[in-house]
Short mmCIF file of C-alpha atoms in Angstrom, two decimals:
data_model
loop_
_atom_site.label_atom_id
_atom_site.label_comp_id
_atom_site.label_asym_id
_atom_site.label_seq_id
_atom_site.Cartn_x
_atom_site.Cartn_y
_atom_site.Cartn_z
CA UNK A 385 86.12 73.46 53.03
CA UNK A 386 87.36 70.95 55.38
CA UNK A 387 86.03 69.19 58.68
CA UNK A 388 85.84 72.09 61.01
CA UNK A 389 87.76 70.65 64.81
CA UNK A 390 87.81 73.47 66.73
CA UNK A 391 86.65 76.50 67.52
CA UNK A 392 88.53 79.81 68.18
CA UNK A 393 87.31 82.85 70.39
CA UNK A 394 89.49 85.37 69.99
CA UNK A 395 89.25 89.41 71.47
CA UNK A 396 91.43 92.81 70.89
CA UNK A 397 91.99 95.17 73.78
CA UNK A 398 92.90 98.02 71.80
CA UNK A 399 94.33 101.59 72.27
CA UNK A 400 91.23 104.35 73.87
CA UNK A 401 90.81 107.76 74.65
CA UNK A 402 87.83 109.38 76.54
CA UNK A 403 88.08 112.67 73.90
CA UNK A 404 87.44 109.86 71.30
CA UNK A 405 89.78 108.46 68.67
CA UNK A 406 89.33 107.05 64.87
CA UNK A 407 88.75 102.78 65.37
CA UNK A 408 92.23 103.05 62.49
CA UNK A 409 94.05 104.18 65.07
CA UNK A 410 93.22 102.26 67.56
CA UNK A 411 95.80 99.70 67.42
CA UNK A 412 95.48 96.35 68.92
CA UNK A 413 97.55 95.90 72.07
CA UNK A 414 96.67 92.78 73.63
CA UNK A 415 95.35 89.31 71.90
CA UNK A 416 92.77 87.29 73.58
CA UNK A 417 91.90 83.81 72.86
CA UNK A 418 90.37 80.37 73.57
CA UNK A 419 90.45 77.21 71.38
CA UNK A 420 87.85 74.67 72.12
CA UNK A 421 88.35 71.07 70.74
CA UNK A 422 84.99 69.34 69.32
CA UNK A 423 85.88 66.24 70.41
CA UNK A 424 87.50 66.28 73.29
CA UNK A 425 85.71 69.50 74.72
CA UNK A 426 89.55 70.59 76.10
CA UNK A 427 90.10 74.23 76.34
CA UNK A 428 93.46 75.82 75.15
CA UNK A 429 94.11 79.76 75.93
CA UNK A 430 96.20 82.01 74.43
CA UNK A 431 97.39 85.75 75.85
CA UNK A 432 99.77 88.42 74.14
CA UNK A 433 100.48 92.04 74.88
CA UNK A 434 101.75 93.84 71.46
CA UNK A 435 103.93 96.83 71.08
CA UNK A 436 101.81 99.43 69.15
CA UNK A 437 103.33 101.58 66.59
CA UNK A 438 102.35 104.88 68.71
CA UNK A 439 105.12 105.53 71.30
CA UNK A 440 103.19 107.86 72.82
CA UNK A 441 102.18 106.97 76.47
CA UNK A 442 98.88 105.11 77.27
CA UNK A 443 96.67 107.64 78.27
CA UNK A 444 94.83 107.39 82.58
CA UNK A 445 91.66 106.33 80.59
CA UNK A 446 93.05 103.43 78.75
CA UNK A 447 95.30 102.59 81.17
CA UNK A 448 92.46 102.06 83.74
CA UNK A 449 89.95 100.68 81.37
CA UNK A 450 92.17 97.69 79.98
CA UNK A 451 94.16 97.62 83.17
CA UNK A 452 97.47 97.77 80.49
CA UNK A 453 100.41 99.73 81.43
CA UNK A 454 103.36 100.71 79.56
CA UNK A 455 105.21 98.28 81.01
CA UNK A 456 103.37 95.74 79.23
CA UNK A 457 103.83 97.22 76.54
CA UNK A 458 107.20 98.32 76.53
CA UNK A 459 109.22 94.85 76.45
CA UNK A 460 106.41 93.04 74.11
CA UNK A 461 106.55 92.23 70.29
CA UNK A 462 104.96 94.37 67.68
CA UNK A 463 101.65 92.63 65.75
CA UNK A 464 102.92 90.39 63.03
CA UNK A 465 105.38 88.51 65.93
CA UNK A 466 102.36 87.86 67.93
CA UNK A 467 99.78 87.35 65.46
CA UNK A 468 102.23 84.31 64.08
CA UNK A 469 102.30 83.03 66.99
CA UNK A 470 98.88 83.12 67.29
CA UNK A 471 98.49 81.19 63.92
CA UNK A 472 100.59 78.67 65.16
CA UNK A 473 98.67 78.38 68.19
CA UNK A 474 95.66 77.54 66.43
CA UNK A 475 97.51 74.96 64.23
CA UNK A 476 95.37 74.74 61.76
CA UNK A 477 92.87 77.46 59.93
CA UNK A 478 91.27 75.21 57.62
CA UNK A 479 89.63 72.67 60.31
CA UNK A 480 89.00 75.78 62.65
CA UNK A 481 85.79 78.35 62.58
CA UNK A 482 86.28 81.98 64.03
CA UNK A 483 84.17 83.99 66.63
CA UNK A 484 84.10 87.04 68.30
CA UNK A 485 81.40 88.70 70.34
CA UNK A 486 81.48 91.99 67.84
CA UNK A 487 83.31 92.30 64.21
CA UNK A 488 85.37 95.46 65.19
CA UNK A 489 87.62 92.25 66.46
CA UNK A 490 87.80 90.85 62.91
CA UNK A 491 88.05 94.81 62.22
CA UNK A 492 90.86 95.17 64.01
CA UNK A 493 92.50 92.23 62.83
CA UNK A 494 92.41 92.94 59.01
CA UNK A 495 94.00 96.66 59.57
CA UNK A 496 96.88 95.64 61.73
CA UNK A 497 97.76 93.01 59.68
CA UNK A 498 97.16 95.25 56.70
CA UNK A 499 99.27 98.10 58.77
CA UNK A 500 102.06 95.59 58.86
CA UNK A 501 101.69 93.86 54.97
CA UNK A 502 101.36 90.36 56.98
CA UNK A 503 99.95 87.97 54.31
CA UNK A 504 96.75 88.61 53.42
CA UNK A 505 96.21 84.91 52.33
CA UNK A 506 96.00 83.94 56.35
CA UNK A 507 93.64 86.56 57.02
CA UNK A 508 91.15 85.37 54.25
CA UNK A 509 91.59 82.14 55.53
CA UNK A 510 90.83 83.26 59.19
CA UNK A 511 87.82 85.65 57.75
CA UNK A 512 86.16 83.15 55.35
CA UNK A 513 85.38 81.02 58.37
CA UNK A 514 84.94 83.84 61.08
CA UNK A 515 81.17 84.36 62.60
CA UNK A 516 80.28 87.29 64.65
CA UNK A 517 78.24 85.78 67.26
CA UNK A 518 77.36 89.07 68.79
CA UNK A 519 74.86 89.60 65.71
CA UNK A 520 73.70 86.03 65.71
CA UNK A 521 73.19 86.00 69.59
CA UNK A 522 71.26 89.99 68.76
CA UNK A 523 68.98 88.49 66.03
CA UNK A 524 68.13 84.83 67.81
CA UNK A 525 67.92 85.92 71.77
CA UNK A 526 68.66 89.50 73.07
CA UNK A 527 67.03 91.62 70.55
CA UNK A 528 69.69 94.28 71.08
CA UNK A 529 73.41 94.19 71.34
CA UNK A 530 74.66 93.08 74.95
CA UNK A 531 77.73 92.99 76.52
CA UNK A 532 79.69 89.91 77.79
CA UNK A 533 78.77 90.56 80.87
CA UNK A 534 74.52 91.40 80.14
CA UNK A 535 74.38 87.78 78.06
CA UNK A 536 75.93 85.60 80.29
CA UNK A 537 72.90 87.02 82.85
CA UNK A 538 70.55 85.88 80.70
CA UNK A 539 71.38 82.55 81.63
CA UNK A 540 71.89 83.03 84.88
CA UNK A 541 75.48 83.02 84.62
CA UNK A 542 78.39 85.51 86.30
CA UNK A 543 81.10 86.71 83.97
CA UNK A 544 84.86 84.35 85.22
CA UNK A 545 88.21 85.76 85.14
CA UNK A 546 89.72 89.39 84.89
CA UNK A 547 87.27 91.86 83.46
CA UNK A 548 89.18 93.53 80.32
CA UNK A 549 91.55 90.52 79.39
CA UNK A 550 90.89 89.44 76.21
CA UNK A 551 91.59 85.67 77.25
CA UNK A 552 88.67 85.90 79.33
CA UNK A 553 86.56 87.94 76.97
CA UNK A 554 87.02 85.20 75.01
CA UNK A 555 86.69 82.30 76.94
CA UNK A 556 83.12 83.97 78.14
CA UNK A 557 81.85 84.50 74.74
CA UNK A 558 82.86 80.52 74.30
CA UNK A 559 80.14 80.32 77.49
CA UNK A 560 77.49 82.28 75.70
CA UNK A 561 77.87 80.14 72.59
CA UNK A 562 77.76 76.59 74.25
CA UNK A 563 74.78 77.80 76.52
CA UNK A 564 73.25 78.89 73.78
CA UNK A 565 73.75 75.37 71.39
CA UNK A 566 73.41 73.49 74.68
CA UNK A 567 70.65 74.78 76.55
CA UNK A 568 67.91 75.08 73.80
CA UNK A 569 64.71 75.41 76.21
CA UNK A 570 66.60 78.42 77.96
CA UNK A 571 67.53 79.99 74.57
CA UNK A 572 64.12 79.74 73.64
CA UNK A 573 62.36 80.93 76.79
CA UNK A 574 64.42 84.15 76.66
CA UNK A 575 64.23 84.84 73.10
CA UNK A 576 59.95 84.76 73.50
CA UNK A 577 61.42 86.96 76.79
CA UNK A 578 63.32 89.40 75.11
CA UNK A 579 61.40 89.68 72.02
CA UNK A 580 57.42 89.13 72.98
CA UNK A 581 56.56 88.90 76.44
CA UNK A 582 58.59 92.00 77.18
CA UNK A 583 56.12 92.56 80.23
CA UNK A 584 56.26 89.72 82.36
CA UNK A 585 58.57 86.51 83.53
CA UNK A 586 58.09 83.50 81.69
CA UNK A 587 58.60 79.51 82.28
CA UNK A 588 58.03 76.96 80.46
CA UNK A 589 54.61 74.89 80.68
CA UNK A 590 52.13 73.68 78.99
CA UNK A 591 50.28 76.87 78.60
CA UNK A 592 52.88 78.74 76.44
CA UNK A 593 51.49 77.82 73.03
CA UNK A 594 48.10 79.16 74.08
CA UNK A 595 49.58 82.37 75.85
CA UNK A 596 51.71 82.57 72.32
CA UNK A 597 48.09 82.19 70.34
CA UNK A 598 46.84 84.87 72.21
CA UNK A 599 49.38 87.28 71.58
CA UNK A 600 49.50 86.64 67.69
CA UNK A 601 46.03 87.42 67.31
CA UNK A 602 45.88 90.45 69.48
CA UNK A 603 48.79 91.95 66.93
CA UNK A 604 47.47 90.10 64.09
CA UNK A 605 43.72 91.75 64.99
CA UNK A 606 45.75 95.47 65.39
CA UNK A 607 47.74 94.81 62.17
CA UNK A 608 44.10 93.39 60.00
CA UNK A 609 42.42 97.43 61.31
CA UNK A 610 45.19 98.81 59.11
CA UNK A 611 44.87 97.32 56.20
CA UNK A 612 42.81 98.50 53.19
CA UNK A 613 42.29 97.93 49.83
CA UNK A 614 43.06 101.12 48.67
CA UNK A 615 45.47 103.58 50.29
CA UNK A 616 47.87 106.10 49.52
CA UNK A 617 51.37 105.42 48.97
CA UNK A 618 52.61 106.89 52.46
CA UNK A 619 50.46 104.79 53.84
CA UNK A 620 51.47 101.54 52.42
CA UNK A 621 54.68 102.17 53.32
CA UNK A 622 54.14 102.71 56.57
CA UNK A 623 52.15 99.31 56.79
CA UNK A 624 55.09 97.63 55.15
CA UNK A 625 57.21 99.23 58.10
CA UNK A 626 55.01 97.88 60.72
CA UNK A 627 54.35 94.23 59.45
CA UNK A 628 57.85 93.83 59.17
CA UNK A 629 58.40 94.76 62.58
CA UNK A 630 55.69 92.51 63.72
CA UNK A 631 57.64 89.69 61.34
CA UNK A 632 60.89 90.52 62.96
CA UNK A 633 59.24 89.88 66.84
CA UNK A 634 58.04 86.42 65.83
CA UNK A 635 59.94 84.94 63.44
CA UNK A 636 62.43 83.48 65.71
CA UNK A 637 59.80 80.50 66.56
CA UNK A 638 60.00 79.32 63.29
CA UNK A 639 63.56 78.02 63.97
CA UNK A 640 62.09 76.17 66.69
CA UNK A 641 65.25 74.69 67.94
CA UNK A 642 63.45 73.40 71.40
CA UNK A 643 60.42 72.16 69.81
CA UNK A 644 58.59 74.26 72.13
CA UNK A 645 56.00 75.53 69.62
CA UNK A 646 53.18 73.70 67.89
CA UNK A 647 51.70 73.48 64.56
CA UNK A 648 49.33 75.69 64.99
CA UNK A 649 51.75 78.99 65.88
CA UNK A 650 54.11 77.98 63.31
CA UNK A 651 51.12 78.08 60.94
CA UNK A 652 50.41 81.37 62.57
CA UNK A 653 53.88 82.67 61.70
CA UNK A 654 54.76 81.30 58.26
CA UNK A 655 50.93 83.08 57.34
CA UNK A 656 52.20 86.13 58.65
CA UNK A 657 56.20 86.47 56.96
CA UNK A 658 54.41 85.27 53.55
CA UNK A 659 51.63 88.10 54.13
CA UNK A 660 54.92 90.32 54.40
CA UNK A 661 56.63 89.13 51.72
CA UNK A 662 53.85 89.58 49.25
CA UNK A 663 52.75 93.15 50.74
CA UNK A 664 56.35 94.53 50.10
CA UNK A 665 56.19 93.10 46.29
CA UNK A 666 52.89 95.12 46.40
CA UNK A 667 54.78 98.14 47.30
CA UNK A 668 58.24 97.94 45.31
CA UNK A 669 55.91 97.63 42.42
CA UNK A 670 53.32 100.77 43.21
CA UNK A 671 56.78 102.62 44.34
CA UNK A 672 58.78 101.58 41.35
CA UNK A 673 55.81 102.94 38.80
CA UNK A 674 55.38 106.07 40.93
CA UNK A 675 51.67 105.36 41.57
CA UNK A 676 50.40 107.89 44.20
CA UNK A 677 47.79 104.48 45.45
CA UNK A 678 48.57 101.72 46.39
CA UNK A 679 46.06 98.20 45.90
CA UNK A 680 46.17 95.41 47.75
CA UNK A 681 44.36 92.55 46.25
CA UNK A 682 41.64 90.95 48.77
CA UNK A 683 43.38 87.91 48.86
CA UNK A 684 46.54 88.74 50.65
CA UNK A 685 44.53 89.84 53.21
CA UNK A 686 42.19 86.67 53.73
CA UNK A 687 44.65 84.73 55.14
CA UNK A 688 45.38 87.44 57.73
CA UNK A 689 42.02 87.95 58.43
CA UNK A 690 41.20 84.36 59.08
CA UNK A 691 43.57 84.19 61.95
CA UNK A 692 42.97 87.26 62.85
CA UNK A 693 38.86 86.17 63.61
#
């Protein structure tokens, strides 16, 4: 795959109703997008109404959620007239990677240009390099799927341009993702935020490993009561359920992008997702044999119980 030069936000306002309406039908009528050179940090921008195939009116809802009218609508191109001219606008695909802050945008793309017969060779070009950043934002930060609008207040940052326009949908997801490859002691601070210390504010000082430490153990010491030797089936499934759980609120400090954590929690964490990993082999196995028990052998449990102490 070659070089990648440029990246390339794109968004969909798309045809609503408020008495609901199959995502199929809900045509893309206005094309979003910002294309951010690597190199020279420039910012292109790109903004298209598109004719939909439905001729019937926009309904009040639409209308005053995307702030479209028919009027827009009426003297614009249909999709494959404005897609190409998106294509050309982005110059070239192969040295370009594709984001969108939710993939009912790459969604949209591959059934109105499937609606249409564009080639399907572009859109597996586009889609072979496309990253939805919602989900990586969701699973490294925020914990749960925000809007625009919610992530850029993470950072302390207010949501520029129309509210609605794709353009600037895009060009504020563009601000999400540079804040978040830019400003890795933020990131970091909000993910242990948003993830772990759900109850109070946190900033960074020289006291977070030790506040970190003291949170492991207290879950660690909760998850060691659980566990026994011997237990019934149910029961090992539901411990399964909740170390994976306590896996999925720490494992983010393994990545470690900030080089806020020490040794000692990563030790702390890599004990724990290897605990995990061994306890669900434990399981499949019991599960897969239709054993009514399940046995844990001591030693996964040392470990745990040694950091536990």
């Amino acid at each position: 795959m070659a070089e990648v030069k440029q990246y390339v936000f794109f968004d969909f306002e798309m045809l609503c109703s408020n008495r609901g309406m199959p995502f199929a039908n809900m045509e893309g009528i206005r094309l979003g997008a910002v294309k951010y050179n690597l190199e020279t940090k420039e910012i292109a921008y790109f903004d298209r109404f598109i004719k939909p195939k439905q001729s019937k009116p926009l309904s009040q809802f639409c209308k005053s959620l995307t702030q479209i009218n028919d009027e827009d609508l009426a003297t614009a191109n249909q999709f494959p007239v404005v897609f190409q001219d998106f294509v050309s606008w982005v110059d070239d695909i192969n040295q370009s990677r594709f984001f969108s802050w939710s993939v009912n945008d790459l969604l949209r793309l591959e059934l109105d240009a499937s609606s249409y017969d564009f080639p399907q060779a572009i859109i597996t070009n586009i889609k072979e390099r496309y990253i939805d950043f919602q989900a990586i934002f969701t699973k490294r930060v925020s914990k749960t799927n925000l809007s625009v609008e919610n992530a850029l207040a993470l950072y302390q940052l207010r949501f520029e341009g129309e509210k609605h326009n794709p353009m600037f949908d895009a060009y504020n997801t563009l601000r999400i993702f540079l804040a978040f490859n830019e400003q890795l002691v933020s990131t970091d601070l909000i993910m242990l935020q948003q993830f772990i210390f759900t109850d109070k504010n946190i900033t960074f000082n020289s006291n977070i490993n030790l506040q970190l430490k003291n949170y492991i153990k207290h879950d660690l010491q909760n998850l060691f009561k659980e566990i026994t030797v011997i237990s019934n089936i149910r029961t090992g499934k539901k411990l399964v359920k909740r170390t994976g759980k306590l896996v999925k609120k720490y494992e983010n400090i393994l990545i470690n992008r900030a080089q806020l954590f020490n040794e000692e929690i990563l030790l702390y964490i890599r004990v724990l997702s290897e605990f995990y990993r061994e306890l669900r082999l434990t399981y499949r196995q019991h599960d897969l044999y239709g054993c009514k028990t399940m046995i844990i052998d001591e030693h996964l449990t040392t470990s745990i119980q040694r950091l536990a102490a």
